[in-house]
Tab-separated table of C-alpha atoms in Angstrom:
chain	number	residue	atom	x	y	z
A	1	MET	CA	88.800	-40.114	-200.920
A	2	ILE	CA	91.732	-40.912	-198.711
A	3	PHE	CA	94.458	-43.366	-199.741
A	4	LEU	CA	96.510	-45.183	-197.218
A	5	PHE	CA	100.186	-45.444	-198.085
A	6	LEU	CA	101.738	-48.270	-196.231
A	7	GLU	CA	104.986	-49.978	-196.686
A	8	LYS	CA	105.003	-53.506	-197.923
A	9	LYS	CA	106.538	-54.670	-194.683
A	10	VAL	CA	103.646	-53.268	-192.754
A	11	LEU	CA	101.033	-54.744	-195.078
A	12	LYS	CA	102.464	-58.181	-194.609
A	13	ASN	CA	101.469	-58.017	-190.925
A	14	PHE	CA	97.753	-57.488	-191.670
A	15	SER	CA	95.231	-59.786	-193.199
A	16	PRO	CA	93.224	-58.844	-196.309
A	17	LYS	CA	90.022	-58.571	-194.284
A	18	PHE	CA	91.579	-56.091	-191.889
A	19	ILE	CA	92.914	-53.971	-194.761
A	20	LEU	CA	89.451	-53.916	-196.404
A	21	SER	CA	87.838	-52.805	-193.141
A	22	GLY	CA	90.336	-50.015	-192.851
A	23	LEU	CA	89.588	-48.755	-196.328
A	24	ILE	CA	85.835	-48.698	-195.634
A	25	PHE	CA	86.358	-46.794	-192.353
A	26	SER	CA	88.545	-44.271	-194.109
A	27	ASN	CA	85.869	-43.611	-196.719
A	28	LEU	CA	83.299	-42.987	-193.967
A	29	ILE	CA	85.585	-40.483	-192.289
A	30	GLY	CA	86.063	-38.691	-195.559
A	31	CYS	CA	82.342	-38.405	-196.214
A	32	GLN	CA	81.437	-37.075	-192.740
A	33	SER	CA	83.637	-35.249	-190.315
A	34	PHE	CA	82.899	-35.102	-186.557
A	35	GLU	CA	84.566	-33.987	-183.438
A	36	LEU	CA	84.544	-35.677	-180.047
A	37	LYS	CA	83.707	-33.321	-177.146
A	38	THR	CA	84.123	-33.698	-173.417
A	39	ARG	CA	81.482	-32.724	-170.733
A	40	ASP	CA	83.444	-29.590	-169.931
A	41	ASP	CA	83.344	-28.595	-173.576
A	42	LEU	CA	79.554	-28.972	-173.607
A	43	LYS	CA	79.177	-26.824	-170.464
A	44	ASN	CA	81.218	-24.028	-171.969
A	45	VAL	CA	79.254	-23.893	-175.195
A	46	LYS	CA	77.649	-20.471	-175.629
A	47	GLN	CA	74.373	-19.923	-177.426
A	48	THR	CA	73.976	-17.223	-180.009
A	49	PRO	CA	71.675	-14.301	-179.091
A	50	SER	CA	68.912	-15.647	-181.315
A	51	GLU	CA	69.165	-19.079	-179.687
A	52	GLU	CA	69.091	-17.543	-176.216
A	53	ARG	CA	66.000	-15.475	-177.113
A	54	GLN	CA	64.220	-18.519	-178.492
A	55	SER	CA	65.107	-20.609	-175.419
A	56	PHE	CA	63.906	-17.843	-173.016
A	57	GLN	CA	60.601	-17.437	-174.862
A	58	SER	CA	60.039	-21.197	-174.804
A	59	SER	CA	60.683	-21.457	-171.042
A	60	THR	CA	58.494	-18.403	-170.344
A	61	ALA	CA	55.604	-19.917	-172.295
A	62	LYS	CA	55.951	-23.183	-170.379
A	63	ASP	CA	55.994	-21.324	-167.034
A	64	LYS	CA	52.829	-19.432	-167.977
A	65	GLU	CA	51.129	-22.658	-168.969
A	66	ARG	CA	52.068	-24.260	-165.651
A	67	GLU	CA	50.755	-21.232	-163.698
A	68	LYS	CA	47.496	-21.363	-165.659
A	69	GLU	CA	47.061	-25.055	-164.816
A	70	LYS	CA	47.749	-24.378	-161.104
A	71	THR	CA	45.242	-21.510	-161.017
A	72	GLN	CA	42.597	-23.601	-162.756
A	73	THR	CA	43.138	-26.463	-160.290
A	74	ALA	CA	42.931	-24.095	-157.313
A	75	ASN	CA	39.714	-22.564	-158.626
A	76	GLU	CA	38.197	-26.006	-159.044
A	77	LEU	CA	39.091	-26.871	-155.438
A	78	THR	CA	37.711	-23.659	-153.935
A	79	ALA	CA	34.660	-23.234	-156.144
A	80	PRO	CA	31.397	-24.212	-154.346
A	81	ASN	CA	29.781	-27.386	-155.514
A	82	PRO	CA	26.102	-26.647	-156.235
A	83	ALA	CA	25.251	-30.279	-155.490
A	84	LEU	CA	26.456	-29.931	-151.861
A	85	PRO	CA	24.824	-27.694	-149.198
A	86	THR	CA	26.919	-24.839	-147.860
A	87	PRO	CA	28.038	-25.782	-144.318
A	88	GLN	CA	26.689	-23.561	-141.553
A	89	PHE	CA	28.890	-23.177	-138.491
A	90	PRO	CA	27.322	-21.806	-135.276
A	91	GLN	CA	28.956	-18.721	-133.872
A	92	ALA	CA	30.876	-19.190	-130.662
A	93	PRO	CA	29.159	-17.421	-127.759
A	94	ASN	CA	30.779	-14.218	-126.573
A	95	ILE	CA	32.443	-14.624	-123.205
A	96	PRO	CA	31.607	-11.623	-121.003
A	97	ALA	CA	34.420	-9.839	-119.185
A	98	MET	CA	32.503	-10.183	-115.908
A	99	PRO	CA	30.422	-13.382	-116.261
A	100	LYS	CA	27.152	-13.526	-114.375
A	101	ILE	CA	26.416	-17.226	-114.625
A	102	ALA	CA	22.933	-18.696	-114.446
A	103	ILE	CA	22.409	-22.456	-114.480
A	104	ILE	CA	19.370	-24.427	-115.622
A	105	LEU	CA	19.121	-27.962	-114.250
A	106	GLY	CA	17.317	-30.214	-116.726
A	107	ALA	CA	14.577	-32.764	-116.040
A	108	GLY	CA	15.154	-36.487	-115.571
A	109	GLY	CA	13.347	-38.070	-112.600
A	110	ALA	CA	15.837	-40.007	-110.468
A	111	LYS	CA	18.617	-39.023	-112.866
A	112	THR	CA	18.381	-35.464	-111.505
A	113	PHE	CA	20.270	-36.587	-108.400
A	114	ALA	CA	23.348	-36.231	-110.617
A	115	HIS	CA	22.718	-32.479	-110.337
A	116	ILE	CA	23.613	-32.665	-106.637
A	117	GLY	CA	27.052	-34.022	-107.539
A	118	PHE	CA	27.385	-31.213	-110.071
A	119	LEU	CA	26.529	-28.579	-107.420
A	120	GLN	CA	29.099	-30.056	-105.052
A	121	GLU	CA	31.811	-29.774	-107.695
A	122	LEU	CA	30.596	-26.265	-108.487
A	123	SER	CA	31.172	-25.314	-104.849
A	124	LYS	CA	34.697	-26.768	-104.920
A	125	TYR	CA	35.617	-24.517	-107.825
A	126	LYS	CA	33.938	-21.579	-106.043
A	127	ILE	CA	32.038	-20.551	-109.153
A	128	PRO	CA	29.592	-17.776	-108.219
A	129	LEU	CA	26.052	-18.058	-109.550
A	130	HIS	CA	23.811	-15.168	-110.487
A	131	SER	CA	20.614	-17.255	-110.555
A	132	VAL	CA	19.375	-20.814	-110.927
A	133	GLY	CA	16.444	-22.645	-112.517
A	134	GLY	CA	15.229	-26.225	-112.291
A	135	ILE	CA	12.883	-28.376	-114.382
A	136	GLU	CA	10.672	-31.210	-113.103
A	137	PHE	CA	12.551	-33.149	-110.376
A	138	ALA	CA	15.448	-30.721	-110.690
A	139	ALA	CA	13.145	-27.932	-109.421
A	140	PRO	CA	13.471	-28.780	-105.695
A	141	ILE	CA	17.242	-29.329	-106.159
A	142	ALA	CA	17.652	-25.888	-107.742
A	143	ALA	CA	15.365	-24.291	-105.139
A	144	LEU	CA	17.348	-25.764	-102.245
A	145	TYR	CA	20.587	-24.403	-103.671
A	146	ALA	CA	19.066	-20.966	-104.330
A	147	HIS	CA	17.723	-20.952	-100.760
A	148	ARG	CA	21.102	-21.172	-98.983
A	149	GLU	CA	23.755	-21.711	-101.680
A	150	MET	CA	24.955	-24.819	-99.849
A	151	ALA	CA	25.432	-27.968	-101.948
A	152	ASN	CA	25.740	-30.170	-98.846
A	153	ASP	CA	22.373	-28.928	-97.597
A	154	VAL	CA	20.834	-29.870	-100.969
A	155	GLU	CA	22.137	-33.414	-100.527
A	156	TRP	CA	20.938	-33.583	-96.930
A	157	GLN	CA	17.394	-32.480	-97.732
A	158	MET	CA	16.911	-34.417	-100.985
A	159	PHE	CA	17.890	-37.691	-99.354
A	160	LYS	CA	15.011	-37.256	-96.919
A	161	LEU	CA	12.641	-38.134	-99.762
A	162	LYS	CA	11.052	-41.533	-99.365
A	163	ASP	CA	10.656	-43.906	-102.302
A	164	GLU	CA	6.918	-44.185	-101.680
A	165	ASP	CA	6.632	-40.383	-101.983
A	166	VAL	CA	7.908	-40.596	-105.533
A	167	VAL	CA	6.763	-43.851	-107.116
A	168	LYS	CA	3.885	-46.036	-106.094
A	169	LYS	CA	4.388	-49.677	-106.965
A	170	ASN	CA	2.005	-52.616	-106.847
A	171	LEU	CA	2.748	-56.065	-105.444
A	172	LEU	CA	4.463	-57.100	-108.690
A	173	GLY	CA	6.882	-54.191	-108.425
A	174	SER	CA	5.564	-52.154	-111.354
A	175	LEU	CA	4.105	-48.643	-111.288
A	176	SER	CA	0.388	-48.846	-110.598
A	177	LYS	CA	-0.779	-45.221	-110.893
A	178	ASN	CA	0.465	-41.646	-110.701
A	179	LEU	CA	0.598	-40.031	-107.296
A	180	ASP	CA	-0.786	-36.715	-106.176
A	181	VAL	CA	2.109	-34.272	-105.954
A	182	THR	CA	0.790	-32.972	-102.635
A	183	VAL	CA	2.328	-36.068	-100.975
A	184	LEU	CA	5.526	-33.983	-100.929
A	185	LYS	CA	3.959	-31.363	-98.650
A	186	ASP	CA	5.781	-32.597	-95.540
A	187	PHE	CA	9.090	-32.813	-97.392
A	188	VAL	CA	8.769	-29.254	-98.713
A	189	SER	CA	7.755	-27.908	-95.326
A	190	THR	CA	10.754	-29.515	-93.608
A	191	ALA	CA	13.276	-28.512	-96.285
A	192	PHE	CA	12.253	-24.848	-96.706
A	193	LYS	CA	10.764	-23.973	-93.311
A	194	LYS	CA	7.830	-22.161	-94.956
A	195	SER	CA	10.162	-19.655	-96.649
A	196	LYS	CA	9.188	-17.963	-99.896
A	197	VAL	CA	11.065	-17.749	-103.193
A	198	GLU	CA	11.540	-13.996	-102.738
A	199	GLU	CA	13.602	-14.713	-99.600
A	200	PHE	CA	16.169	-16.920	-101.362
A	201	LYS	CA	19.819	-15.846	-101.508
A	202	ILE	CA	19.834	-15.956	-105.310
A	203	PRO	CA	16.925	-15.744	-107.807
A	204	PHE	CA	15.117	-19.005	-108.654
A	205	ILE	CA	12.598	-20.036	-111.305
A	206	CYS	CA	10.911	-23.227	-112.472
A	207	PRO	CA	8.565	-23.651	-115.474
A	208	SER	CA	4.976	-24.867	-115.420
A	209	TYR	CA	2.558	-25.532	-118.269
A	210	ASN	CA	-1.196	-25.062	-117.974
A	211	LEU	CA	-2.985	-27.727	-120.013
A	212	LYS	CA	-6.280	-25.850	-120.340
A	213	LYS	CA	-4.909	-22.426	-121.225
A	214	ASN	CA	-1.973	-23.760	-123.258
A	215	GLN	CA	0.216	-21.286	-121.417
A	216	VAL	CA	3.645	-21.431	-119.757
A	217	PHE	CA	4.266	-19.895	-116.348
A	218	LEU	CA	7.722	-19.221	-114.946
A	219	MET	CA	7.260	-19.627	-111.199
A	220	ASN	CA	9.496	-17.151	-109.346
A	221	ARG	CA	7.592	-16.103	-106.239
A	222	GLY	CA	5.348	-17.454	-103.507
A	223	GLY	CA	5.415	-20.351	-101.088
A	224	LEU	CA	7.392	-23.441	-102.072
A	225	ASP	CA	4.506	-25.832	-101.445
A	226	GLN	CA	2.581	-24.181	-104.295
A	227	VAL	CA	5.515	-23.342	-106.567
A	228	LEU	CA	7.017	-26.837	-106.565
A	229	SER	CA	3.617	-28.483	-107.012
A	230	PHE	CA	3.150	-26.545	-110.244
A	231	CYS	CA	6.667	-27.373	-111.494
A	232	LEU	CA	7.065	-31.000	-110.361
A	233	ALA	CA	3.932	-32.711	-111.658
A	234	TYR	CA	4.862	-34.876	-114.641
A	235	PRO	CA	4.287	-38.513	-115.677
A	236	PRO	CA	4.969	-41.161	-114.664
A	237	PHE	CA	5.446	-39.746	-111.162
A	238	TYR	CA	2.660	-37.263	-110.459
A	239	GLN	CA	-0.728	-36.306	-111.821
A	240	PRO	CA	-1.273	-32.753	-113.113
A	241	TYR	CA	-1.678	-30.263	-110.309
A	242	LEU	CA	-4.709	-28.030	-110.849
A	243	GLY	CA	-4.365	-28.677	-114.587
A	244	ASN	CA	-0.628	-27.878	-114.609
A	245	ILE	CA	2.438	-29.995	-115.356
A	246	SER	CA	6.151	-29.327	-115.598
A	247	ALA	CA	7.089	-27.445	-118.783
A	248	VAL	CA	10.066	-29.670	-119.547
A	249	ARG	CA	10.816	-28.113	-122.953
A	250	GLU	CA	10.823	-24.457	-121.898
A	251	VAL	CA	14.614	-24.171	-121.625
A	252	THR	CA	14.793	-21.202	-123.999
A	253	SER	CA	12.044	-19.324	-122.117
A	254	MET	CA	13.942	-19.814	-118.877
A	255	ALA	CA	17.219	-18.682	-120.451
A	256	ASN	CA	15.592	-15.526	-121.831
A	257	TYR	CA	14.054	-14.709	-118.456
A	258	LEU	CA	17.322	-15.208	-116.561
A	259	ARG	CA	19.125	-13.024	-119.091
A	260	GLN	CA	16.552	-10.276	-118.625
A	261	LYS	CA	17.218	-10.435	-114.897
A	262	GLY	CA	20.925	-9.730	-115.391
A	263	ALA	CA	22.599	-13.066	-116.188
A	264	ASN	CA	24.948	-12.911	-119.180
A	265	TYR	CA	26.102	-16.544	-119.409
A	266	ILE	CA	23.521	-19.353	-119.355
A	267	LEU	CA	24.657	-22.893	-118.573
A	268	PHE	CA	22.347	-25.862	-119.152
A	269	VAL	CA	23.057	-29.042	-117.174
A	270	ASN	CA	21.695	-32.157	-118.892
A	271	VAL	CA	21.283	-35.593	-117.292
A	272	LEU	CA	19.449	-37.255	-120.190
A	273	GLN	CA	21.627	-39.047	-122.728
A	274	GLY	CA	20.295	-39.179	-126.251
A	275	PRO	CA	17.967	-42.006	-127.304
A	276	GLY	CA	19.944	-45.160	-128.039
A	277	LEU	CA	22.879	-44.054	-125.867
A	278	ALA	CA	21.406	-45.175	-122.558
A	279	LYS	CA	19.248	-47.876	-121.017
A	280	PRO	CA	15.473	-47.357	-121.351
A	281	TYR	CA	14.245	-44.433	-119.278
A	282	THR	CA	11.530	-46.609	-117.738
A	283	SER	CA	11.475	-50.339	-117.033
A	284	ASP	CA	9.650	-51.106	-120.282
A	285	ALA	CA	11.127	-49.631	-123.469
A	286	PHE	CA	7.784	-49.776	-125.307
A	287	THR	CA	5.610	-47.905	-122.826
A	288	ALA	CA	4.226	-44.457	-123.565
A	289	ASP	CA	6.286	-43.009	-120.697
A	290	ASN	CA	9.563	-44.280	-122.151
A	291	ILE	CA	8.669	-42.926	-125.600
A	292	LEU	CA	7.816	-39.563	-124.007
A	293	TRP	CA	11.143	-39.349	-122.177
A	294	SER	CA	13.058	-40.463	-125.265
A	295	GLU	CA	11.565	-37.514	-127.119
A	296	ILE	CA	12.563	-35.140	-124.283
A	297	ALA	CA	16.112	-36.529	-124.311
A	298	GLY	CA	16.282	-35.963	-128.052
A	299	TYR	CA	15.314	-32.317	-127.529
A	300	TYR	CA	17.869	-31.807	-124.746
A	301	ASN	CA	20.684	-33.191	-126.877
A	302	LYS	CA	20.228	-30.687	-129.698
A	303	PRO	CA	21.443	-27.072	-129.723
A	304	ILE	CA	19.025	-24.995	-127.652
A	305	GLN	CA	18.535	-21.323	-128.385
A	306	GLY	CA	19.588	-19.019	-125.565
A	307	ILE	CA	22.052	-21.492	-124.034
A	308	ASP	CA	25.743	-20.500	-124.018
A	309	ALA	CA	27.172	-23.833	-122.835
A	310	VAL	CA	26.016	-27.329	-121.902
A	311	ILE	CA	27.383	-29.715	-119.284
A	312	SER	CA	26.284	-33.320	-119.786
A	313	LEU	CA	26.301	-35.569	-116.736
A	314	ASP	CA	26.622	-39.281	-117.443
A	315	SER	CA	23.628	-41.158	-116.034
A	316	SER	CA	23.328	-43.671	-118.874
A	317	GLU	CA	23.412	-46.654	-116.490
A	318	TYR	CA	20.273	-45.548	-114.655
A	319	GLY	CA	16.603	-45.015	-115.432
A	320	ILE	CA	14.356	-42.129	-114.419
A	321	MET	CA	12.733	-44.317	-111.730
A	322	ASP	CA	15.901	-45.612	-110.041
A	323	PHE	CA	15.426	-43.594	-106.842
A	324	ASN	CA	16.863	-46.496	-104.838
A	325	LYS	CA	20.202	-45.760	-106.568
A	326	ARG	CA	20.176	-42.019	-105.934
A	327	ARG	CA	23.566	-41.989	-104.159
A	328	GLU	CA	25.262	-43.809	-107.032
A	329	ILE	CA	23.695	-41.339	-109.452
A	330	MET	CA	24.871	-38.370	-107.358
A	331	ASN	CA	28.460	-39.670	-107.257
A	332	LYS	CA	28.385	-40.305	-111.008
A	333	GLY	CA	27.227	-36.738	-111.541
A	334	ALA	CA	30.133	-35.355	-109.495
A	335	GLU	CA	32.590	-37.494	-111.439
A	336	SER	CA	31.185	-36.316	-114.787
A	337	ALA	CA	31.132	-32.654	-113.744
A	338	ALA	CA	34.679	-32.362	-112.378
A	339	ASN	CA	36.643	-32.161	-115.620
A	340	GLN	CA	33.973	-30.160	-117.477
A	341	LEU	CA	33.885	-27.490	-114.763
A	342	LYS	CA	37.671	-27.299	-114.827
A	343	ILE	CA	37.526	-26.482	-118.525
A	344	LEU	CA	34.683	-24.005	-118.016
A	345	THR	CA	36.540	-22.047	-115.314
A	346	ARG	CA	39.558	-21.692	-117.588
A	347	LYS	CA	37.343	-20.565	-120.449
A	348	LEU	CA	35.621	-17.928	-118.326
A	349	GLY	CA	38.814	-16.852	-116.589
A	350	LEU	CA	37.487	-17.698	-113.127
């Protein structure tokens, strides 16, 4: 216990309450001693070896626990979820050092005139072709290009077709019946001058399907009047020719054949937008013909085995029977092809 010795003169200057408070504070100091420390003092405090060891072990344990939590979280993120299917990514096609390009022009009635615009852009980029194939109304377009390798000649000859040689309409303006494909005999004779497929500058094929034999034929030789009759006949335009129609779904068969003949890069050119992305293919959306072409468009807009690349030409504003708008369709095809061919030439190093 600490006693305060103060002179009487000093005590007179303080009140009794203040003196009592001082005595209480003095007792507290006597019972417990403490020392005030600055921030610098606290920084300079050194731990004993045992304290340092304990602190190091504690921090090491915490670090291990944190690493364990991170590893567990990472494993949970990367572990496959059995409830979800494993994604399958298609392999990118190998680009040959010396590409031998074959093109397959897809079916589409009047929409196939977009292929002419594509061929014109192809000529501008001077892309060499190894071979060419055409389906349905694209067959004469492909054959004309294979004949002379001149896109302007394809345009010149195809625009000689008359509307009545393609669609036969009644007085109300609707399609009355399918035509006989032999009505194109004069057109074929004028365009090809009685030449044969074997005489073309580059190889050509078109697919035909025999209804009785359930067999596909890839037409690659003979006179064009016979070859195109086998490959062109397809509703709603033409009746079967000697029991044969165009094999519109035989894209893979054509690709395999062209590859066997030396092509190493197969390009499919599609003019049919997927169902729901274009106007009805025929004038009436609920006819059997429109349903048939919708199914073909659905097939064309899925990955097709044997095809290395696809170029899609926008013809969504037109139907398969809009032959009176063939020039608009051709120009639209050229516009759609320009940028895609630019990308393709860079990809192939041409």
